[in-house]
Short mmCIF file of C-alpha atoms in Angstrom, two decimals:
data_model
loop_
_atom_site.label_atom_id
_atom_site.label_comp_id
_atom_site.label_asym_id
_atom_site.label_seq_id
_atom_site.Cartn_x
_atom_site.Cartn_y
_atom_site.Cartn_z
CA MET A 1 -6.11 -22.72 -25.81
CA MET A 2 -7.06 -23.97 -22.34
CA ASP A 3 -6.17 -27.67 -22.38
CA ARG A 4 -6.17 -30.09 -19.44
CA LYS A 5 -9.39 -28.51 -18.16
CA THR A 6 -13.13 -28.75 -18.83
CA LEU A 7 -14.71 -25.59 -20.26
CA SER A 8 -18.05 -24.24 -19.07
CA ARG A 9 -19.67 -21.20 -20.62
CA ARG A 10 -22.41 -18.71 -19.83
CA GLU A 11 -23.76 -15.45 -21.24
CA ILE A 12 -25.06 -12.64 -18.99
CA ARG A 13 -26.73 -9.45 -20.14
CA MET A 14 -25.43 -6.50 -18.11
CA GLU A 15 -28.58 -4.72 -16.99
CA LYS A 16 -26.60 -3.28 -14.07
CA PRO A 17 -22.88 -2.35 -13.91
CA PHE A 18 -21.56 -5.11 -11.61
CA LEU A 19 -21.04 -8.84 -11.72
CA HIS A 20 -21.07 -10.44 -8.29
CA ILE A 21 -18.75 -13.45 -8.17
CA PRO A 22 -19.41 -16.27 -5.62
CA VAL A 23 -16.19 -17.37 -3.91
CA ARG A 24 -15.28 -20.09 -1.45
CA PRO A 25 -11.52 -19.99 -0.74
CA GLU A 26 -11.03 -23.70 -0.05
CA GLU A 27 -12.47 -24.64 -3.46
CA GLY A 28 -10.04 -25.32 -6.28
CA ALA A 29 -9.24 -22.20 -8.30
CA CYS A 30 -10.74 -21.87 -11.78
CA LEU A 31 -9.59 -19.78 -14.69
CA LEU A 32 -12.39 -17.33 -15.51
CA ARG A 33 -12.30 -15.37 -18.77
CA LEU A 34 -14.62 -12.48 -19.66
CA PHE A 35 -15.39 -11.59 -23.28
CA LEU A 36 -17.30 -8.70 -24.81
CA GLY A 37 -18.16 -8.92 -28.51
CA GLY A 38 -15.57 -11.63 -28.99
CA TYR A 39 -12.82 -9.53 -27.34
CA LEU A 40 -11.08 -10.93 -24.24
CA LEU A 41 -11.52 -8.36 -21.46
CA HIS A 42 -9.98 -10.09 -18.45
CA THR A 43 -8.66 -13.40 -17.17
CA PHE A 44 -8.87 -14.22 -13.46
CA ARG A 45 -7.99 -17.10 -11.18
CA VAL A 46 -10.86 -17.46 -8.72
CA ALA A 47 -12.18 -20.03 -6.23
CA LEU A 48 -15.62 -20.03 -7.86
CA SER A 49 -18.30 -21.87 -5.88
CA GLY A 50 -22.01 -22.55 -5.85
CA ARG A 51 -21.71 -22.54 -2.04
CA PRO A 52 -20.02 -19.16 -1.59
CA LEU A 53 -18.69 -17.84 1.68
CA ALA A 54 -18.79 -14.37 0.15
CA TYR A 55 -19.54 -12.50 -3.06
CA TYR A 56 -16.91 -10.28 -4.67
CA PRO A 57 -17.89 -7.34 -6.92
CA LEU A 58 -16.48 -6.85 -10.41
CA ALA A 59 -17.32 -3.46 -11.92
CA LEU A 60 -17.96 -3.52 -15.68
CA PRO A 61 -19.69 -0.20 -16.49
CA GLU A 62 -18.30 -0.31 -20.03
CA CYS A 63 -20.44 -3.42 -20.63
CA LEU A 64 -23.72 -1.90 -19.43
CA GLY A 65 -26.61 -2.86 -21.71
CA GLN A 66 -24.53 -5.49 -23.51
CA ALA A 67 -24.01 -9.24 -23.15
CA VAL A 68 -20.79 -10.53 -21.62
CA TYR A 69 -19.61 -14.05 -22.27
CA ILE A 70 -18.04 -15.96 -19.37
CA GLU A 71 -15.79 -18.96 -19.91
CA VAL A 72 -14.59 -21.02 -16.96
CA ALA A 73 -11.86 -23.66 -17.13
CA VAL A 74 -12.87 -26.14 -14.42
CA ASP A 75 -10.30 -28.50 -12.91
CA GLY A 76 -12.21 -30.07 -10.05
CA GLY A 77 -13.77 -27.93 -7.34
CA ASP A 78 -17.18 -26.33 -7.67
CA GLY A 79 -16.66 -24.11 -10.70
CA ASP A 80 -19.63 -25.39 -12.72
CA SER A 81 -22.22 -24.59 -10.06
CA GLY A 82 -20.36 -21.39 -9.21
CA LEU A 83 -20.68 -20.18 -12.78
CA GLU A 84 -24.47 -20.41 -12.47
CA GLU A 85 -24.42 -18.36 -9.26
CA ILE A 86 -22.69 -15.33 -10.81
CA LEU A 87 -25.16 -12.46 -10.55
CA CYS A 88 -25.57 -9.09 -12.25
CA GLY A 89 -26.42 -6.26 -9.87
CA GLY A 90 -25.66 -2.86 -8.43
CA ARG A 91 -23.00 -1.59 -6.03
CA PRO A 92 -22.19 -3.80 -3.04
CA GLU A 93 -23.75 -1.16 -0.76
CA ASP A 94 -27.01 -1.61 -2.70
CA GLU A 95 -26.98 -5.41 -2.46
CA PRO A 96 -27.22 -6.14 1.30
CA ALA A 97 -28.37 -9.71 0.72
CA LEU A 98 -25.07 -10.43 -1.04
CA TYR A 99 -22.92 -8.27 1.24
CA PRO A 100 -24.27 -8.57 4.79
CA ALA A 101 -22.37 -6.73 7.53
CA LEU A 102 -20.20 -4.87 5.02
CA TYR A 103 -17.42 -3.03 6.92
CA GLN A 104 -18.59 -4.72 10.14
CA GLU A 105 -16.57 -7.91 9.77
CA PRO A 106 -14.13 -9.11 12.47
CA HIS A 107 -10.72 -7.41 12.21
CA ARG A 108 -12.12 -4.66 9.98
CA PRO A 109 -9.98 -1.53 10.64
CA GLY A 110 -11.88 1.49 11.89
CA PHE A 111 -9.67 4.28 10.51
CA HIS A 112 -7.02 2.55 8.38
CA TYR A 113 -7.82 2.00 4.71
CA SER A 114 -8.94 -1.50 3.73
CA CYS A 115 -10.80 -2.55 0.60
CA LYS A 116 -14.40 -3.79 0.63
CA ARG A 117 -13.44 -7.18 -0.73
CA GLY A 118 -10.22 -8.87 -1.71
CA TRP A 119 -6.54 -8.60 -0.96
CA LEU A 120 -4.38 -5.46 -0.95
CA ASN A 121 -0.69 -4.80 -0.50
CA ASP A 122 1.77 -2.20 -1.90
CA PRO A 123 0.40 1.35 -2.34
CA ASN A 124 0.86 2.59 -5.91
CA GLY A 125 0.46 5.75 -7.96
CA LEU A 126 -0.29 8.26 -5.20
CA PHE A 127 -1.19 11.79 -6.29
CA TYR A 128 -3.34 14.73 -5.16
CA ALA A 129 -5.58 16.69 -7.52
CA ASN A 130 -8.76 18.76 -7.33
CA GLY A 131 -9.19 18.34 -3.59
CA LEU A 132 -8.81 14.55 -3.59
CA TRP A 133 -6.04 12.23 -2.44
CA HIS A 134 -5.79 9.31 -4.88
CA LEU A 135 -4.65 5.97 -3.47
CA TYR A 136 -3.90 3.03 -5.76
CA TYR A 137 -2.67 -0.33 -4.50
CA GLN A 138 -1.83 -3.88 -5.49
CA HIS A 139 -5.15 -5.68 -5.41
CA ASN A 140 -6.70 -9.09 -5.93
CA PRO A 141 -10.35 -8.08 -6.47
CA LEU A 142 -11.67 -11.67 -6.51
CA GLY A 143 -10.00 -13.28 -3.52
CA SER A 144 -8.56 -12.52 -0.09
CA THR A 145 -5.09 -13.94 -0.78
CA ALA A 146 -2.32 -12.65 -3.03
CA THR A 147 -2.28 -14.04 -6.56
CA ASP A 148 -0.33 -12.94 -9.61
CA ARG A 149 -2.92 -13.37 -12.39
CA ASN A 150 -5.53 -11.15 -10.72
CA CYS A 151 -3.07 -8.44 -9.71
CA SER A 152 -4.64 -5.06 -10.50
CA TRP A 153 -4.45 -1.49 -9.31
CA GLY A 154 -7.21 -0.93 -6.78
CA HIS A 155 -8.29 2.69 -6.43
CA ALA A 156 -9.78 4.89 -3.71
CA VAL A 157 -10.11 8.64 -3.20
CA SER A 158 -10.44 10.78 -0.09
CA PRO A 159 -10.84 14.47 0.76
CA ASP A 160 -9.03 14.05 4.10
CA LEU A 161 -6.86 10.87 3.97
CA PHE A 162 -9.25 8.91 6.21
CA HIS A 163 -12.74 8.87 4.69
CA TRP A 164 -12.19 6.86 1.51
CA GLU A 165 -14.48 6.17 -1.43
CA GLU A 166 -13.43 2.94 -3.11
CA ARG A 167 -13.70 3.05 -6.88
CA ARG A 168 -13.32 0.33 -9.49
CA PRO A 169 -9.79 -0.97 -10.19
CA ALA A 170 -8.10 1.60 -12.41
CA ILE A 171 -5.58 -0.67 -14.15
CA MET A 172 -6.29 -4.34 -14.81
CA PRO A 173 -4.39 -7.06 -16.69
CA GLN A 174 -4.90 -7.15 -20.43
CA GLY A 175 -5.11 -10.56 -22.09
CA ASP A 176 -3.90 -13.58 -20.15
CA GLN A 177 -0.11 -13.39 -19.85
CA MET A 178 0.59 -10.46 -17.55
CA MET A 179 -0.13 -8.92 -14.17
CA CYS A 180 -0.12 -5.22 -13.27
CA ALA A 181 2.64 -4.88 -10.68
CA SER A 182 3.56 -1.81 -8.66
CA GLY A 183 4.33 1.63 -10.03
CA SER A 184 3.56 5.33 -9.69
CA CYS A 185 1.54 8.24 -11.09
CA LEU A 186 2.32 11.85 -11.95
CA PRO A 187 -0.14 14.60 -12.90
CA ASP A 188 1.02 15.85 -16.32
CA THR A 189 0.68 19.53 -15.40
CA ARG A 190 3.19 20.50 -18.13
CA ASN A 191 1.16 18.65 -20.80
CA ALA A 192 4.23 16.72 -21.93
CA LEU A 193 2.09 13.93 -23.40
CA GLY A 194 -0.28 16.28 -25.20
CA TYR A 195 -3.47 15.04 -23.50
CA GLY A 196 -3.96 18.25 -21.52
CA SER A 197 -2.64 19.58 -18.24
CA ASP A 198 -5.29 17.64 -16.30
CA ALA A 199 -4.07 14.28 -17.61
CA VAL A 200 -2.37 11.79 -15.28
CA VAL A 201 0.41 9.46 -16.41
CA ALA A 202 0.94 6.08 -14.74
CA ALA A 203 4.03 3.88 -14.92
CA PHE A 204 3.74 0.23 -13.88
CA THR A 205 5.41 -3.11 -14.53
CA ALA A 206 3.83 -5.83 -16.67
CA LEU A 207 5.07 -9.03 -15.05
CA GLY A 208 4.48 -12.42 -16.62
CA VAL A 209 2.06 -15.03 -15.27
CA GLU A 210 1.51 -18.71 -16.07
CA ARG A 211 0.55 -19.10 -19.73
CA MET A 212 -2.53 -21.14 -20.49
CA THR A 213 -0.91 -22.70 -23.55
CA ASP A 214 2.03 -24.49 -21.95
CA TRP A 215 1.50 -23.62 -18.23
CA LYS A 216 4.92 -21.97 -18.00
CA LYS A 217 5.46 -18.48 -16.63
CA ALA A 218 5.62 -15.80 -19.30
CA PRO A 219 8.59 -13.39 -19.18
CA ALA A 220 8.20 -9.91 -17.74
CA GLN A 221 7.35 -7.34 -20.40
CA GLY A 222 8.80 -4.24 -18.75
CA GLN A 223 7.78 -0.74 -17.69
CA ILE A 224 4.43 0.31 -19.16
CA PHE A 225 3.21 3.91 -19.41
CA ALA A 226 -0.50 4.71 -19.50
CA VAL A 227 -2.54 7.92 -19.44
CA SER A 228 -5.80 8.93 -17.76
CA THR A 229 -7.98 11.77 -19.03
CA ASP A 230 -10.82 11.21 -16.56
CA GLY A 231 -9.07 12.21 -13.35
CA GLY A 232 -7.42 8.87 -12.66
CA ASP A 233 -10.41 6.53 -12.82
CA THR A 234 -9.28 4.68 -15.95
CA PHE A 235 -5.99 4.47 -17.86
CA ARG A 236 -5.11 3.46 -21.39
CA ARG A 237 -1.66 2.41 -22.55
CA LEU A 238 0.45 4.80 -24.57
CA PRO A 239 1.64 3.56 -27.97
CA ASP A 240 4.85 1.54 -28.29
CA GLN A 241 4.85 -0.15 -24.90
CA PRO A 242 6.77 -1.26 -22.95
CA ALA A 243 8.72 1.97 -23.02
CA ILE A 244 11.51 0.28 -21.03
CA PRO A 245 11.62 -3.48 -21.77
CA CYS A 246 12.97 -5.92 -19.20
CA GLU A 247 16.22 -7.33 -20.54
CA GLY A 248 15.90 -11.10 -20.93
CA GLY A 249 12.46 -11.04 -19.33
CA GLU A 250 13.94 -10.31 -15.90
CA PRO A 251 11.36 -9.14 -13.33
CA TRP A 252 12.68 -5.58 -13.09
CA ARG A 253 9.85 -3.60 -11.62
CA ASP A 254 8.18 -0.85 -9.58
CA PRO A 255 8.93 2.34 -11.59
CA CYS A 256 8.92 5.50 -9.49
CA LEU A 257 8.08 8.53 -11.64
CA PHE A 258 8.96 12.10 -10.64
CA ALA A 259 9.48 15.54 -12.16
CA ASP A 260 12.19 18.12 -11.54
CA GLU A 261 13.07 21.52 -12.98
CA THR A 262 14.48 20.19 -16.26
CA GLY A 263 12.43 17.10 -17.05
CA TYR A 264 11.39 13.73 -15.73
CA GLY A 265 13.11 10.97 -13.79
CA LEU A 266 12.32 7.33 -13.19
CA ALA A 267 13.75 5.00 -10.55
CA VAL A 268 13.30 1.25 -11.25
CA TYR A 269 14.30 -1.80 -9.21
CA GLU A 270 16.71 -3.90 -11.31
CA THR A 271 19.34 -6.60 -10.85
CA HIS A 272 22.76 -6.54 -12.46
CA GLU A 273 25.43 -9.19 -11.88
CA GLU A 274 22.98 -10.75 -9.40
CA LYS A 275 22.98 -7.62 -7.22
CA ASN A 276 19.92 -5.59 -6.22
CA MET A 277 19.91 -1.93 -7.18
CA VAL A 278 17.81 0.96 -8.42
CA ALA A 279 18.41 2.18 -11.98
CA PHE A 280 17.72 5.78 -12.97
CA TYR A 281 16.22 6.85 -16.28
CA ARG A 282 15.72 10.26 -17.84
CA SER A 283 13.14 11.70 -20.27
CA ASP A 284 12.10 15.06 -21.70
CA ASP A 285 8.67 13.93 -22.93
CA LEU A 286 7.52 11.00 -20.72
CA ARG A 287 7.73 8.73 -23.78
CA HIS A 288 11.40 8.13 -24.54
CA TRP A 289 13.75 7.06 -21.75
CA ARG A 290 17.49 6.51 -21.34
CA ARG A 291 19.29 4.89 -18.43
CA THR A 292 21.64 7.29 -16.62
CA GLY A 293 22.92 5.61 -13.47
CA PHE A 294 22.47 3.21 -10.55
CA ALA A 295 22.20 3.20 -6.76
CA PRO A 296 23.30 -0.10 -5.16
CA GLU A 297 21.79 -2.23 -2.41
CA LEU A 298 18.13 -1.32 -2.83
CA PHE A 299 15.36 -3.90 -3.22
CA GLU A 300 12.05 -3.19 -5.00
CA CYS A 301 9.43 -0.46 -4.57
CA PRO A 302 11.71 2.62 -4.69
CA ASP A 303 10.46 6.10 -3.88
CA MET A 304 12.46 9.29 -4.45
CA PHE A 305 11.79 12.98 -3.83
CA PRO A 306 13.36 16.22 -2.50
CA LEU A 307 12.85 17.51 1.06
CA THR A 308 13.97 20.78 2.61
CA CYS A 309 15.47 20.59 6.09
CA GLU A 310 13.53 22.53 8.72
CA GLU A 311 16.64 23.48 10.72
CA THR A 312 19.05 24.45 7.90
CA GLY A 313 16.81 25.33 4.95
CA GLU A 314 18.94 23.05 2.74
CA THR A 315 17.29 20.72 0.22
CA ARG A 316 18.33 17.09 -0.15
CA TRP A 317 16.95 14.16 -2.13
CA VAL A 318 15.54 11.16 -0.29
CA LEU A 319 15.67 7.62 -1.70
CA TYR A 320 14.46 4.35 -0.18
CA GLY A 321 13.35 0.86 -1.21
CA GLY A 322 10.67 -1.53 0.01
CA ASP A 323 12.14 -1.92 3.50
CA GLY A 324 12.08 1.83 4.15
CA THR A 325 15.81 2.33 4.81
CA ILE A 326 16.24 6.03 4.08
CA ARG A 327 19.16 7.40 2.08
CA VAL A 328 19.69 11.17 2.03
CA GLY A 329 21.87 12.74 -0.64
CA HIS A 330 22.07 14.61 -3.94
CA TYR A 331 20.43 13.96 -7.32
CA ASP A 332 21.96 15.69 -10.33
CA GLY A 333 19.28 14.71 -12.84
CA GLU A 334 21.05 11.49 -13.78
CA THR A 335 22.12 9.63 -10.66
CA PHE A 336 21.91 9.74 -6.85
CA ARG A 337 24.90 10.37 -4.55
CA ASP A 338 24.43 9.12 -0.99
CA GLU A 339 25.68 11.32 1.88
CA GLU A 340 25.73 8.26 4.17
CA SER A 341 22.90 9.81 6.20
CA ARG A 342 20.65 6.79 6.67
CA ASN A 343 17.85 5.90 9.02
CA SER A 344 14.89 3.55 9.24
CA LEU A 345 11.63 5.13 8.24
CA ASP A 346 9.96 2.81 10.73
CA PHE A 347 11.63 0.75 13.49
CA GLY A 348 8.85 -1.83 13.72
CA ARG A 349 8.17 -4.89 11.59
CA ALA A 350 5.02 -4.07 9.63
CA VAL A 351 5.77 -1.16 7.25
CA TYR A 352 6.59 -2.23 3.71
CA ALA A 353 6.60 -0.73 0.19
CA GLY A 354 5.72 2.80 1.36
CA GLN A 355 5.08 5.55 -1.16
CA THR A 356 4.42 9.29 -1.01
CA TRP A 357 1.83 11.49 -2.72
CA ARG A 358 2.83 13.61 -5.70
CA ASN A 359 1.54 17.21 -5.87
CA ALA A 360 0.37 17.31 -2.25
CA PRO A 361 -0.87 20.79 -1.23
CA GLY A 362 1.51 23.09 0.59
CA GLY A 363 4.57 21.12 -0.50
CA ARG A 364 3.78 18.39 2.02
CA ARG A 365 5.33 14.93 1.67
CA VAL A 366 2.68 12.47 2.87
CA HIS A 367 3.53 8.77 3.19
CA ILE A 368 1.49 5.59 3.44
CA ALA A 369 2.58 1.93 3.40
CA TRP A 370 1.26 -1.60 3.50
CA ALA A 371 0.76 -2.74 7.12
CA CYS A 372 1.91 -6.32 6.58
CA GLY A 373 2.53 -9.40 8.68
CA MET A 374 -0.68 -9.78 10.71
CA GLY A 375 -0.40 -12.89 12.85
CA ASN A 376 3.41 -12.96 12.37
CA HIS A 377 3.01 -14.76 9.05
CA ARG A 378 5.62 -14.34 6.37
CA ILE A 379 4.88 -11.53 3.91
CA TRP A 380 3.92 -13.87 1.07
CA ASP A 381 2.28 -16.60 3.12
CA GLU A 382 -0.60 -17.86 0.97
CA ARG A 383 -2.87 -17.97 3.99
CA GLY A 384 -4.89 -14.90 4.91
CA MET A 385 -2.03 -13.52 7.00
CA GLY A 386 -4.16 -13.10 10.09
CA TYR A 387 -7.41 -12.44 8.22
CA GLU A 388 -8.26 -16.10 7.57
CA GLY A 389 -11.88 -16.80 6.66
CA LEU A 390 -12.65 -13.13 5.95
CA PRO A 391 -13.62 -11.63 2.56
CA PHE A 392 -10.93 -8.93 2.83
CA SER A 393 -7.28 -9.01 3.84
CA GLN A 394 -4.67 -6.41 4.85
CA CYS A 395 -4.76 -2.65 5.40
CA MET A 396 -2.65 0.46 4.98
CA THR A 397 -0.78 2.35 7.68
CA THR A 398 -1.92 5.69 9.09
CA PRO A 399 -0.96 8.42 6.58
CA CYS A 400 2.08 10.26 7.92
CA GLU A 401 4.02 13.38 7.05
CA LEU A 402 7.74 13.08 6.32
CA ARG A 403 10.15 15.85 7.34
CA LEU A 404 13.89 16.27 6.90
CA ARG A 405 15.53 17.00 10.25
CA ARG A 406 19.03 17.31 11.71
CA LEU A 407 19.66 14.74 14.45
CA ASN A 408 23.01 14.03 16.08
CA GLY A 409 24.85 15.90 13.32
CA ARG A 410 23.19 14.01 10.47
CA TYR A 411 20.12 14.29 8.31
CA PHE A 412 17.17 12.25 9.54
CA VAL A 413 13.74 11.75 7.99
CA SER A 414 10.97 11.78 10.60
CA ARG A 415 7.51 10.26 10.15
CA THR A 416 4.52 11.54 12.16
CA PRO A 417 0.73 11.21 11.75
CA VAL A 418 -0.88 13.80 9.48
CA ALA A 419 -2.74 16.64 11.18
CA GLU A 420 -6.00 15.42 9.62
CA LEU A 421 -6.05 12.58 12.16
CA ASP A 422 -7.03 15.00 14.93
CA ALA A 423 -10.37 15.59 13.18
CA LEU A 424 -11.27 11.96 14.00
CA HIS A 425 -11.24 12.69 17.75
CA CYS A 426 -14.87 12.06 18.68
CA GLY A 427 -14.98 12.75 22.38
CA PRO A 428 -13.12 14.35 25.29
CA ALA A 429 -9.76 13.00 26.36
CA GLU A 430 -9.77 10.32 29.03
CA ARG A 431 -6.94 10.92 31.52
CA ARG A 432 -5.26 8.15 33.50
CA GLN A 433 -2.16 7.76 35.67
CA VAL A 434 -0.20 4.52 35.22
CA ARG A 435 2.13 3.75 38.12
CA GLU A 436 5.27 1.62 38.34
CA ASN A 437 4.65 -1.89 37.02
CA GLY A 438 1.14 -0.86 36.10
CA LEU A 439 -1.00 -2.27 33.30
CA MET A 440 -3.38 -0.63 30.85
CA LEU A 441 -5.53 -2.37 28.27
CA LEU A 442 -5.35 -0.61 24.91
CA GLN A 443 -8.69 -0.34 23.12
CA SER A 444 -9.27 -0.24 19.39
CA GLY A 445 -9.90 3.20 17.94
CA GLY A 446 -7.65 5.06 20.33
CA ASP A 447 -5.21 7.95 20.01
CA TYR A 448 -3.13 7.54 23.17
CA GLN A 449 -0.66 10.20 24.20
CA VAL A 450 1.71 8.85 26.85
CA PHE A 451 4.01 11.11 28.90
CA PHE A 452 6.64 9.13 30.83
CA ARG A 453 8.21 10.37 34.05
CA GLY A 454 11.39 9.25 35.75
CA GLU A 455 15.14 9.92 35.84
CA ALA A 456 16.33 6.31 35.94
CA PRO A 457 16.37 4.05 32.87
CA PHE A 458 13.06 2.26 32.36
CA SER A 459 11.25 -0.11 30.05
CA PHE A 460 7.70 -0.60 28.90
CA GLN A 461 5.91 -3.23 26.87
CA VAL A 462 3.12 -3.17 24.31
CA ALA A 463 1.87 -6.75 24.01
CA ASP A 464 5.13 -8.76 23.86
CA LEU A 465 7.16 -5.84 22.47
CA ARG A 466 9.68 -4.36 24.92
CA PHE A 467 11.03 -0.79 24.59
CA SER A 468 13.71 0.75 26.82
CA PHE A 469 14.69 4.37 27.39
CA CYS A 470 17.59 5.96 29.24
CA PRO A 471 16.89 9.63 30.15
CA ALA A 472 20.57 10.34 30.82
CA THR A 473 21.72 9.32 27.33
CA THR A 474 18.32 9.91 25.63
CA VAL A 475 18.77 6.54 23.88
CA LEU A 476 15.63 4.62 22.93
CA THR A 477 16.01 0.88 22.33
CA PHE A 478 13.47 -0.89 20.12
CA PRO A 479 12.33 -4.53 20.42
CA ASN A 480 14.51 -5.52 17.44
CA GLY A 481 17.63 -4.18 19.18
CA ASN A 482 17.95 -1.00 17.09
CA THR A 483 18.68 2.19 19.02
CA LEU A 484 18.15 5.89 18.43
CA GLU A 485 19.41 8.90 20.36
CA LEU A 486 16.37 11.19 20.64
CA GLY A 487 18.20 14.22 22.08
CA GLU A 488 15.52 14.77 24.77
CA ARG A 489 15.46 13.47 28.36
CA GLU A 490 11.68 13.12 28.45
CA LEU A 491 9.93 10.41 26.43
CA ARG A 492 6.59 11.12 24.76
CA VAL A 493 4.80 8.36 22.89
CA ARG A 494 1.77 8.74 20.65
CA LEU A 495 0.16 5.36 20.29
CA LEU A 496 -2.54 4.65 17.68
CA THR A 497 -4.62 1.48 18.00
CA ASP A 498 -6.99 -0.07 15.48
CA GLU A 499 -8.42 -3.56 15.05
CA THR A 500 -5.20 -5.00 13.60
CA THR A 501 -2.52 -2.32 14.05
CA VAL A 502 -0.52 -0.66 16.81
CA GLU A 503 1.59 2.35 15.76
CA LEU A 504 3.97 4.12 18.13
CA PHE A 505 5.47 7.58 17.49
CA PHE A 506 8.28 8.81 19.73
CA ASN A 507 8.91 12.52 20.42
CA GLU A 508 7.57 13.52 16.99
CA LEU A 509 10.68 11.92 15.51
CA ALA A 510 10.76 8.13 15.19
CA CYS A 511 8.08 5.47 14.86
CA ALA A 512 7.46 1.73 15.07
CA THR A 513 4.50 -0.08 13.49
CA TYR A 514 3.18 -3.55 14.32
CA THR A 515 0.24 -5.65 13.21
CA MET A 516 -1.68 -7.72 15.76
CA PRO A 517 -5.27 -8.26 16.89
CA VAL A 518 -6.00 -5.34 19.17
CA GLU A 519 -7.12 -7.64 21.98
CA GLU A 520 -3.43 -8.59 22.37
CA ALA A 521 -2.39 -4.97 22.95
CA LEU A 522 -1.59 -4.28 26.60
CA LEU A 523 0.60 -1.44 27.88
CA ARG A 524 2.82 -2.56 30.77
CA LEU A 525 5.26 -0.27 32.66
CA GLU A 526 8.39 -1.80 34.12
CA ASP A 527 11.15 -0.71 36.50
CA MET A 528 10.47 2.68 38.12
CA ALA A 529 8.60 4.25 35.22
CA ALA A 530 5.33 6.10 35.62
CA ALA A 531 3.22 7.79 32.99
CA GLU A 532 0.30 10.08 32.39
CA VAL A 533 -1.93 8.80 29.58
CA LEU A 534 -4.47 10.76 27.57
CA ARG A 535 -6.78 8.72 25.35
CA TYR A 536 -8.78 10.36 22.57
CA PRO A 537 -11.45 8.09 21.08
CA LEU A 538 -11.30 7.97 17.27
CA GLU A 539 -14.22 7.94 14.88
CA ASN A 540 -14.91 4.74 12.97
CA VAL A 541 -14.83 6.11 9.43
CA HIS A 542 -17.35 3.48 8.26
CA GLY A 543 -20.00 4.85 10.62
CA VAL A 544 -20.30 1.62 12.62
#
């Protein structure tokens, strides 16, 4: 039932595998429902328009050669004429009239992942298999702002963490009362589910959206498990889902799935007695789960894994939530015990909801996060968050390797760019000396390596961000007032610049990430500091 709105309908025969949806963001949003053979495939909220600013692709290869039935609930706006402008066609790359200047738009990152069209945020379900890094992410495929009803798992694969092939969304909402929130994946190499050792299991949260019967928000369903037998391109739900229901419809979410020597663990963001925490669950077969413990004071998007310390050879478990505050401690298969060794994974203001790849080669622990907050907007500002008027919005951080270190008598998790980044260097290094109170304009697509000189305390700025360093105490002070004792008297900064991101890495130990238009990025030395700067130009991975 779709009352209070006028229904318009159309049938399209799928001679090619894509529908191209005309969108104009300022138009009123319509409810668009897709049917195949009388079965409801998907429900979307979309600013459909006969005067589109951009087309958005919707892959439907399962409908090829068949007729799909489109129903649009129009409540003002331009939905009627927009319905008539929906086209059937090929890949966006093969439809230049519909997708002019693809990957050449303003603010399009040159080496950070961004999707062709639509909105992205939290990375999900990261795993490595058969030479490919799989990246999933929260995705609105039919609009460049965040919206619950359209929330899907976007999907891309890469052989090297930088050259990405975007594939169709791998997990999409079923019916019209849920969204596919964040979660994780795990290659089922032990064949626990019985679908073969090449199968991949995904865990995600089915959160409720506004019902079309009474226009009230449906309750959260819980933690859903699904399996892929085609390498992670598509997933189907396991029987008897949700495997872990949300008590009272509470929005408990973001299941983090991992394996250890004796079975499988799951970390889920939950609230109990109005307090945020992560709950731990245990399973022997990936189907049946029991709650075993809690870790307090963590908020959404948990990740958890073991790391071995380079200096001591000891193994500890690492746990963090959406804000990236690291906890180092012990996991006994049922609960996590914090050693009070904590640090920020990133000292900037743009890294959120980071996740790490499962089954990475060589035992590596590779991390990527949502680079949020472009234009200093709030995280869930309904505007484009610095990408206003563009058919895409947001990007991921540079993939980084995490290592467990000993610093100042405590465990510390460092985050540094992956070695694969060096392969993007596309020319000789440009060398420059920057004197006291000197300025240097930072260009997009640069890998800057800055070597500071001086015995007295000094400061430097990147845009309006001021950093200070005291060689005598080795203390680095960040713009937000946080401090870190680096243990070295010389400061080395690796600075990565792209169209909308500036990432700083200090002495291969700490980092700070910011989002801003690159034209605002200016390096300014203060006090008595001087520096030698090497700039390596970086390849634009889109070939433009």
